Amino acid sequence: MERVSNMNEAIVVNRLSAAYRKTEVLSQVSFTVKPGTLTSIVGPNGAGKSTLIKSMLELHPRTAGEVSFLGQPYQKAKKKIGYVPQRGSVDWDFPTDALDVVLMGLYGKIGWLKLPRKSDREQAMEALRSMGMEQYANRQISQLSGGQQQRVFLARALVQDAELYFLDEPLAGVDAATERIIMDTLQQLKNRGRTVMVVHHDLQTVEDYYDHVLLLNRTVVAHGPTDEVFTAEQLHRTYGGALRWMREKV
Amino acid sequence: MSYSAWILLTASLVGMSCGLVGVLLILRRMAMMADAISHSVLLGIVVAYLVTLQLSGIHMFIGAIIAGLVTALLVQSFHQLGVQQEASIGIVFTTLFAIGVILISTKAGNAHLDIQHSLMGEITFIPWNTVELPFVGSVPMAVVSLSIVLLIVLLVLLLFYKEWKLTSFDPVFAASIGIPVTLMHYIFMSLVSITSVAAFDAVGAIMVVAMLITPASAAYLWTDKLPTMLVLSCSFGVAAAWIGYYVAVWLDTSISGAMAFATGIIFLISFIAAPRYGIIAKHRRSRASAALTEHA
């Protein structure tokens, strides 16, 4: 696998802003991410975490700012990027099975006017196996549990064999076994030099799971290695009064 | 071919085209767009007639495609400006349809276009409006245009099969791997438009919605596989066409009405008896799981 070794930054986001209708949800977001890191994006509801990923990947219009991936703009870097949308963003009653959904990750490589070949199927099967899902390959996707559906989504991203991965709340509503498999997989990706950014909700697991944290509340509150950034003071700046409530609950 | 054979062939072609397009309409949750486009193509047809003074052939299709795309674009723009999606659909197509109705009654009143015809279709006249084709001889115009449309629908559907599947299931992911989701949306709207206009003559603007939505909805209840759903939806469309025709002959009533009614009956049977998603199966399952919890 060809890797860009002289590139210092995997991701550079420069003064990115985005809006829904006329309401600005992201304002002047700037940060850089080093290759081979596992970063969580953390912030309160409505902080713009999903919008950040979507506007970086041009799935949501930016009102300002530039983003580069491995030194290239999105349109040129597209093939090196894997994206895992929120599980709730699709209709799981769609008439298809788990293997077929994983195969969709290969559609970009297969190209127009061609159908998946046997080798593509084997690759998709391998990705399902690595997620502990091979026995569910031919099961209709609505017959899978939430955690299994999330594993199918991650398997679909794995077959893309991307350099950069963006995951939108992959641990939302999944069982403990799935959470472990997903985090092990992301750790392995990181160890293989891939760069991973994850929208993450559970503040209690941030320190265990991620080496970097991006604290976001419409703009970057703090960003850096987890042990430096993930402090009570910075969290308070990110969450304001909402955090006190969470602490009490814990 | 006999008179009734032509009618059955026409209706079967409608059933197949609508059955195929309908599956994508259902999976993309765009059933209401079918209603919208099937009405606003009337405006396209009338304007095409006023411009060219011809009521058949390619002009009508171009007019219909433009009307369909304008509908889709307007619905989308109103929605982006803050109008609810469903309200936006309702506003756009009724307005365009109304303009079509006004134009018919003021400018095109003496043509073969009338409001009754455009709403209900008139499949009984189809065998008499023929064209001469090489090798096959005299063929009803509607059969020719419906065959071409079916061919186009099949071709576009099969050539981009995996892209249709992905953009229907997960458009955001599709966009992230570089599939032109918006372009495919408008291509699909064009397919809905040409299917509607081809079926328009035969079954009219109201019944074409039944042919587009109901067989596909019924097929959805029978299977978990997309290819099977496509085949079933086509078969249900054709079955409804035949049942509708013979019921209409038997009761001496409107053929297109009887056909639409037949799609409803097929749906009802599916809704009750489909193996996994029918209400009998669901009822059995919930009783089985209740029994299981009792034992546990």
XYZ file of C-alpha atoms in Angstrom:
546
model
C 0.000 0.000 0.000
C 1.425 3.315 -1.051
C 1.635 5.700 1.856
C 2.409 9.366 1.915
C 5.330 9.564 4.300
C 6.451 13.144 3.859
C 3.048 14.538 4.685
C 2.998 16.061 8.124
C -0.718 16.509 8.470
C -3.439 14.033 7.589
C -6.232 16.586 7.882
C -6.112 20.377 7.824
C -9.299 22.320 8.487
C -9.008 26.056 8.047
C -11.715 28.484 9.248
C -14.585 26.227 8.240
C -18.121 27.552 8.767
C -21.444 25.911 7.988
C -25.128 26.747 8.425
C -28.556 25.105 8.388
C -30.897 27.393 6.489
C -29.768 30.728 7.961
C -28.587 29.552 11.383
C -24.836 29.189 11.664
C -23.951 25.879 13.317
C -20.187 25.922 12.808
C -18.101 29.031 12.987
C -14.448 29.379 12.029
C -13.458 25.825 12.872
C -9.707 25.256 12.471
C -7.612 22.266 13.475
C -5.023 19.850 12.130
C -4.822 16.103 12.652
C -1.631 14.038 12.470
C -1.623 10.759 10.551
C -1.964 7.580 12.550
C -4.092 9.133 15.275
C -7.474 8.230 16.745
C -9.410 11.385 17.565
C -12.795 11.722 19.229
C -15.032 14.665 18.468
C -16.799 15.536 21.707
C -19.346 18.217 22.524
C -22.918 18.843 23.676
C -26.013 18.150 21.557
C -26.267 20.688 18.762
C -22.539 21.457 18.924
C -22.257 20.641 15.215
C -20.297 17.377 15.517
C -22.065 15.544 12.661
C -22.215 18.743 10.637
C -18.455 19.126 11.043
C -17.820 15.725 9.465
C -20.447 16.262 6.778
C -19.174 19.679 5.768
C -15.577 18.429 5.734
C -16.684 15.685 3.313
C -18.792 18.115 1.233
C -21.976 16.282 2.179
C -23.210 19.514 3.740
C -22.432 22.898 2.129
C -19.754 25.030 3.750
C -20.332 28.756 4.018
C -16.587 29.383 4.344
C -13.251 27.680 4.853
C -11.005 25.044 3.310
C -10.275 21.459 4.198
C -7.442 19.301 2.927
C -6.878 15.584 3.279
C -3.285 14.331 2.958
C -2.483 17.629 1.293
C -5.315 17.403 -1.256
C -8.780 18.922 -1.522
C -11.726 16.584 -0.903
C -12.547 15.928 -4.555
C -9.036 14.576 -5.177
C -8.736 12.710 -1.883
C -12.223 11.162 -2.040
C -11.003 7.636 -2.768
C -8.794 7.695 0.341
C -11.666 8.536 2.669
C -14.061 6.145 4.383
C -17.247 7.465 5.972
C -19.625 5.723 8.363
C -22.918 7.665 8.660
C -25.165 7.471 11.702
C -27.002 4.167 11.815
C -30.336 5.982 12.025
C -29.760 7.757 8.725
C -30.925 4.817 6.590
C -34.044 2.676 6.265
C -33.138 -0.756 7.633
C -36.303 -2.250 6.089
C -34.646 -1.900 2.693
C -34.792 -5.243 0.823
C -31.154 -6.287 1.079
C -28.867 -8.434 3.244
C -25.750 -7.775 5.329
C -23.263 -8.964 2.699
C -24.872 -6.766 0.059
C -24.541 -3.678 2.263
C -20.841 -4.403 2.852
C -20.385 -4.814 -0.919
C -21.655 -1.232 -1.339
C -18.312 -0.119 0.131
C -16.672 -1.480 -3.018
C -18.992 0.231 -5.544
C -16.529 3.104 -5.991
C -13.771 0.665 -6.925
C -15.965 -1.605 -9.051
C -16.956 1.378 -11.172
C -19.908 2.127 -13.454
C -21.660 -0.498 -15.595
C -20.049 -3.403 -13.734
C -21.353 -5.837 -11.186
C -19.496 -7.100 -8.100
C -17.299 -10.121 -8.849
C -16.493 -13.181 -6.786
C -13.322 -11.574 -5.423
C -15.385 -8.570 -4.291
C -17.780 -10.888 -2.489
C -14.899 -12.646 -0.788
C -13.460 -9.341 0.345
C -16.823 -8.255 1.735
C -17.191 -11.619 3.478
C -13.728 -11.183 5.004
C -14.728 -7.777 6.398
C -17.894 -9.292 7.890
C -15.785 -12.063 9.432
C -13.453 -9.542 11.062
C -16.536 -7.991 12.659
C -17.706 -11.383 13.904
C -20.674 -11.214 11.520
C -20.037 -13.969 8.956
C -22.990 -16.080 10.073
C -25.327 -13.131 9.396
C -24.109 -12.462 5.833
C -27.378 -13.466 4.178
C -29.713 -12.093 6.797
C -32.099 -9.281 5.898
C -30.722 -6.155 7.555
C -33.852 -5.363 9.589
C -33.421 -8.763 11.272
C -30.108 -7.621 12.776
C -29.723 -5.999 16.196
C -28.584 -2.381 16.434
C -25.051 -3.464 17.284
C -24.958 -5.900 14.371
C -26.197 -3.192 12.009
C -23.425 -0.914 13.202
C -20.865 -3.677 12.605
C -22.181 -4.095 9.052
C -21.681 -0.353 8.532
C -18.117 -0.538 9.836
C -17.395 -3.584 7.637
C -18.618 -1.556 4.649
C -16.088 1.166 5.537
C -13.292 -1.395 6.045
C -13.587 -2.781 2.498
C -12.992 0.748 1.211
C -9.430 0.334 2.537
C -9.209 4.082 3.117
C -6.424 6.194 4.599
C -8.773 8.403 6.567
C -11.906 7.291 8.389
C -14.766 9.396 9.686
C -17.368 7.735 11.892
C -20.557 9.419 13.109
C -21.521 8.013 16.514
C -20.589 4.384 15.827
C -21.192 3.438 19.474
C -24.701 4.917 19.781
C -27.092 2.276 21.077
C -24.782 -0.722 20.591
C -24.172 -3.656 22.969
C -20.948 -4.099 24.953
C -19.575 -6.797 22.618
C -20.076 -4.563 19.576
C -18.469 -1.614 21.356
C -15.389 -3.729 22.056
C -15.152 -5.023 18.474
C -15.565 -1.544 17.009
C -12.962 0.038 19.280
C -10.497 -2.829 18.668
C -10.967 -2.354 14.934
C -10.412 1.398 15.126
C -7.309 0.814 17.254
C -5.980 -1.614 14.623
C -6.616 0.936 11.876
C -4.669 3.491 13.867
C -1.814 1.038 14.450
C -1.647 0.507 10.692
C -1.088 4.224 10.244
C -4.643 5.164 9.293
C -6.171 8.357 10.632
C -9.529 8.032 12.362
C -11.985 10.674 13.618
C -15.034 9.600 15.602
C -18.045 11.525 16.879
C -18.306 10.225 20.431
C -20.911 10.722 23.134
C -19.827 8.892 26.271
C -17.464 11.150 28.213
C -16.490 8.329 30.568
C -14.761 6.257 27.878
C -12.961 9.049 25.992
C -9.704 8.642 27.936
C -9.639 4.860 27.426
C -10.465 4.887 23.726
C -8.814 7.875 22.054
C -5.348 9.387 21.930
C -6.658 12.769 20.760
C -9.752 14.817 21.554
C -11.435 17.636 19.674
C -13.775 19.503 22.002
C -16.400 21.200 19.861
C -19.190 23.622 20.563
C -19.925 25.374 17.290
C -16.221 26.131 17.163
C -13.126 24.390 18.487
C -12.932 24.769 22.271
C -9.781 22.696 22.648
C -7.906 20.128 20.589
C -4.893 17.942 21.268
C -3.663 14.799 23.032
C -6.327 13.385 25.350
C -4.282 13.693 28.566
C -3.664 17.403 27.908
C -7.065 18.447 26.613
C -9.580 16.228 28.369
C -9.610 18.156 31.628
C -12.447 19.251 33.896
C -11.815 22.869 33.008
C -11.927 22.348 29.252
C -15.011 20.163 29.527
C -16.691 22.863 31.529
C -15.857 25.371 28.806
C -17.331 22.995 26.213
C -20.486 21.938 27.980
C -21.191 24.890 30.282
C -23.905 24.110 32.828
C -24.931 20.872 31.134
C -21.848 19.083 32.398
C -22.635 19.624 36.088
C -25.849 17.717 35.534
C -23.922 14.864 33.932
C -21.422 14.714 36.772
C -24.193 14.505 39.333
C -25.821 11.734 37.377
C -22.566 9.768 37.369
C -54.310 -9.121 -33.218
C -57.805 -8.764 -31.870
C -59.168 -5.649 -30.250
C -58.996 -7.022 -26.715
C -55.508 -8.446 -27.266
C -54.238 -4.934 -28.058
C -55.866 -3.561 -24.943
C -54.389 -6.322 -22.811
C -50.949 -5.733 -24.328
C -51.204 -1.990 -23.723
C -52.291 -2.493 -20.141
C -49.564 -5.075 -19.518
C -46.908 -2.667 -20.791
C -48.268 -0.017 -18.426
C -48.152 -2.572 -15.596
C -44.525 -3.467 -16.300
C -43.109 0.069 -16.681
C -45.039 1.353 -13.691
C -44.123 -1.739 -11.672
C -40.397 -1.176 -12.211
C -40.418 2.568 -11.608
C -42.769 2.063 -8.652
C -40.264 -0.091 -6.760
C -37.748 2.748 -6.740
C -40.473 5.250 -5.821
C -41.382 3.169 -2.766
C -37.800 2.497 -1.696
C -36.900 6.177 -2.092
C -40.031 7.147 -0.128
C -41.237 9.284 -2.989
C -44.738 7.941 -3.558
C -46.161 11.467 -3.341
C -43.794 12.628 -6.080
C -45.437 10.115 -8.417
C -48.785 11.715 -7.699
C -47.296 15.129 -8.383
C -45.511 14.256 -11.608
C -48.374 12.221 -13.049
C -50.534 15.355 -12.793
C -48.076 18.004 -13.865
C -47.111 16.100 -17.035
C -50.526 17.239 -18.266
C -49.175 20.784 -18.415
C -46.144 19.480 -20.316
C -48.373 17.728 -22.841
C -50.624 20.752 -23.341
C -47.722 23.155 -23.779
C -46.021 20.736 -26.190
C -49.291 20.565 -28.143
C -49.684 24.350 -28.232
C -46.109 24.760 -29.451
C -46.088 22.004 -32.080
C -49.824 21.508 -32.755
C -49.205 17.761 -32.650
C -50.550 15.411 -30.066
C -48.239 12.463 -30.416
C -44.678 11.400 -30.575
C -41.501 12.785 -29.195
C -42.843 16.315 -28.460
C -45.160 15.009 -25.804
C -42.352 13.124 -24.099
C -40.054 16.125 -24.097
C -42.862 18.286 -22.733
C -43.552 15.711 -20.036
C -39.916 15.355 -19.021
C -39.582 19.131 -18.717
C -42.802 19.354 -16.692
C -41.620 16.500 -14.448
C -38.225 18.078 -13.847
C -39.775 21.498 -13.207
C -42.064 19.849 -10.642
C -39.145 18.129 -8.911
C -37.054 21.316 -8.932
C -39.878 23.507 -7.596
C -40.759 21.007 -4.854
C -37.103 20.890 -3.843
C -36.653 24.681 -3.853
C -39.793 25.387 -1.814
C -38.710 22.721 0.640
C -35.269 24.282 0.979
C -36.896 27.659 1.569
C -38.717 26.233 4.566
C -42.004 24.816 3.225
C -42.771 21.264 4.418
C -41.937 18.615 1.815
C -45.499 17.251 1.543
C -47.051 20.716 1.458
C -44.562 21.759 -1.166
C -45.542 18.771 -3.357
C -49.240 19.573 -2.925
C -48.793 23.223 -3.834
C -46.624 22.659 -6.884
C -48.469 19.913 -8.711
C -51.985 21.222 -8.188
C -50.894 24.616 -9.505
C -49.182 23.159 -12.578
C -52.096 20.797 -13.194
C -54.550 23.698 -12.888
C -52.605 25.700 -15.465
C -52.816 22.655 -17.742
C -56.581 22.405 -17.239
C -57.069 26.107 -17.981
C -54.943 25.887 -21.116
C -56.903 22.866 -22.370
C -60.257 24.526 -21.937
C -59.221 27.895 -23.365
C -56.649 27.096 -26.038
C -56.811 23.429 -26.940
C -60.475 22.645 -26.545
C -61.007 21.108 -29.959
C -58.040 18.762 -29.794
C -58.126 15.165 -28.649
C -57.245 16.518 -25.246
C -59.999 16.862 -22.754
C -60.046 16.907 -19.001
C -62.075 13.737 -18.586
C -59.628 11.919 -20.846
C -56.561 13.182 -19.017
C -57.883 12.214 -15.621
C -59.300 8.798 -16.481
C -57.555 7.824 -19.711
C -59.400 6.016 -22.453
C -57.847 2.669 -23.102
C -60.834 1.567 -25.184
C -59.845 3.957 -28.012
C -56.214 2.895 -28.082
C -56.496 0.085 -30.679
C -57.888 2.563 -33.255
C -55.093 5.106 -33.100
C -52.505 3.148 -35.063
C -49.231 3.672 -36.892
C -47.729 1.586 -39.701
C -44.461 -0.033 -38.716
C -42.103 -1.944 -41.014
C -42.333 -5.757 -40.621
C -45.086 -5.715 -37.987
C -47.681 -3.663 -39.820
C -50.387 -1.630 -38.135
C -49.746 -1.168 -34.400
C -51.527 1.089 -31.884
C -49.517 4.239 -31.196
C -49.732 3.661 -27.444
C -48.184 0.196 -27.767
C -45.239 1.663 -29.648
C -44.612 4.464 -27.153
C -45.138 2.213 -24.122
C -42.695 -0.348 -25.540
C -40.052 2.322 -26.069
C -40.587 3.648 -22.550
C -40.392 0.155 -21.039
C -37.155 -0.427 -22.932
C -35.669 2.847 -21.665
C -36.766 2.132 -18.075
C -35.324 -1.394 -18.189
C -32.066 -0.212 -19.716
C -31.501 2.656 -17.269
C -32.486 0.465 -14.333
C -30.253 -2.468 -15.262
C -27.211 -0.470 -16.418
C -27.072 1.482 -13.158
C -28.612 -1.202 -10.974
C -26.104 -1.028 -8.140
C -26.092 2.769 -8.158
C -29.919 2.871 -7.937
C -29.756 0.448 -5.042
C -27.125 2.412 -3.151
C -28.607 5.877 -3.742
C -31.998 4.553 -2.598
C -30.645 2.835 0.515
C -27.986 5.291 1.689
C -27.727 8.482 -0.393
C -25.284 10.130 2.015
C -22.815 7.266 1.782
C -23.370 7.135 -1.991
C -22.397 10.800 -2.225
C -19.337 10.148 -0.054
C -17.983 7.617 -2.554
C -18.569 9.968 -5.461
C -21.871 8.809 -6.957
C -23.754 11.818 -8.410
C -26.792 11.455 -6.157
C -28.545 14.646 -7.308
C -28.093 13.854 -11.002
C -29.497 10.367 -10.407
C -32.469 11.895 -8.594
C -33.347 14.000 -11.627
C -32.754 11.101 -14.032
C -35.179 9.119 -11.929
C -37.705 11.969 -12.011
C -37.390 11.898 -15.821
C -38.116 8.171 -15.808
C -41.219 8.788 -13.696
C -42.269 11.503 -16.161
C -41.933 9.432 -19.333
C -43.607 6.459 -17.664
C -46.485 8.688 -16.559
C -46.980 10.272 -19.950
C -46.831 6.939 -21.775
C -49.364 5.469 -19.382
C -51.417 8.689 -19.421
C -53.316 7.892 -22.609
C -54.138 4.432 -21.406
C -55.078 4.943 -17.788
C -55.023 8.700 -17.110
C -53.406 10.800 -14.401
C -55.234 9.324 -11.434
C -54.981 5.645 -12.299
C -51.319 5.861 -13.228
C -50.585 6.640 -9.579
C -52.302 3.381 -8.606
C -50.208 1.496 -11.154
C -47.005 3.139 -9.914
C -47.500 2.785 -6.167
C -49.760 -0.151 -5.372
C -48.086 -3.149 -7.120
C -44.688 -2.055 -5.762
C -46.090 -1.638 -2.243
C -47.610 -5.118 -2.461
C -44.317 -6.594 -3.740
C -42.478 -4.969 -0.810
C -44.507 -7.129 1.563
C -43.547 -10.430 -0.080
C -39.760 -10.339 -0.218
C -36.469 -9.209 1.331
C -34.637 -9.174 -1.996
C -34.608 -6.254 -4.408
C -34.498 -8.335 -7.650
C -37.470 -10.392 -6.440
C -39.321 -7.205 -5.514
C -38.812 -5.831 -9.048
C -40.072 -9.042 -10.690
C -43.051 -9.309 -8.330
C -44.010 -5.668 -8.786
C -44.035 -6.095 -12.590
C -46.051 -9.300 -12.295
C -48.593 -7.665 -9.997
C -48.903 -4.773 -12.451
C -49.576 -7.147 -15.345
C -51.944 -9.283 -13.256
C -53.888 -6.162 -12.260
C -54.121 -5.174 -15.927
C -55.626 -8.531 -16.940
C -57.937 -8.867 -13.938
C -59.038 -5.260 -14.431
C -59.803 -5.779 -18.096
C -61.957 -8.871 -17.593
C -63.750 -7.394 -14.597
C -64.498 -4.288 -16.678
C -65.827 -6.376 -19.559
C -67.913 -8.465 -17.166
C -69.397 -5.479 -15.316
C -69.354 -3.191 -18.385
C -67.447 -0.486 -16.532
C -64.319 1.685 -16.926
C -61.276 -0.422 -17.768
C -58.760 1.870 -16.111
C -60.946 2.084 -13.003
C -61.202 -1.688 -12.807
C -57.442 -2.014 -13.256
C -56.686 0.385 -10.434
C -59.223 -1.452 -8.291
C -57.445 -4.727 -9.086
C -54.114 -3.294 -7.833
C -55.921 -2.478 -4.592
C -57.209 -6.048 -4.271
C -53.713 -7.454 -4.897
C -52.349 -5.160 -2.227
C -55.057 -6.160 0.231
C -54.324 -9.862 -0.285
C -50.606 -9.185 0.208
C -51.256 -7.104 3.289
C -53.220 -9.945 4.853
C -51.390 -13.033 3.619
C -47.743 -12.121 2.820
C -45.461 -14.705 4.478
C -43.490 -12.458 6.817
C -44.977 -8.962 6.713
C -48.668 -9.832 6.258
C -50.952 -9.333 9.259
C -51.664 -13.073 9.647
C -47.928 -13.825 9.875
C -47.404 -10.933 12.260
C -50.285 -12.082 14.434
C -48.905 -15.637 14.524
C -45.470 -14.366 15.453
C -46.700 -12.204 18.293
C -48.749 -15.135 19.635
C -45.720 -17.430 19.359
C -43.512 -14.993 21.243
C -46.209 -14.465 23.875
C -46.388 -18.252 24.349
C -42.613 -18.350 24.606
C -42.513 -15.732 27.378
C -45.247 -17.632 29.224
C -43.168 -20.798 29.226
C -40.030 -18.944 30.265
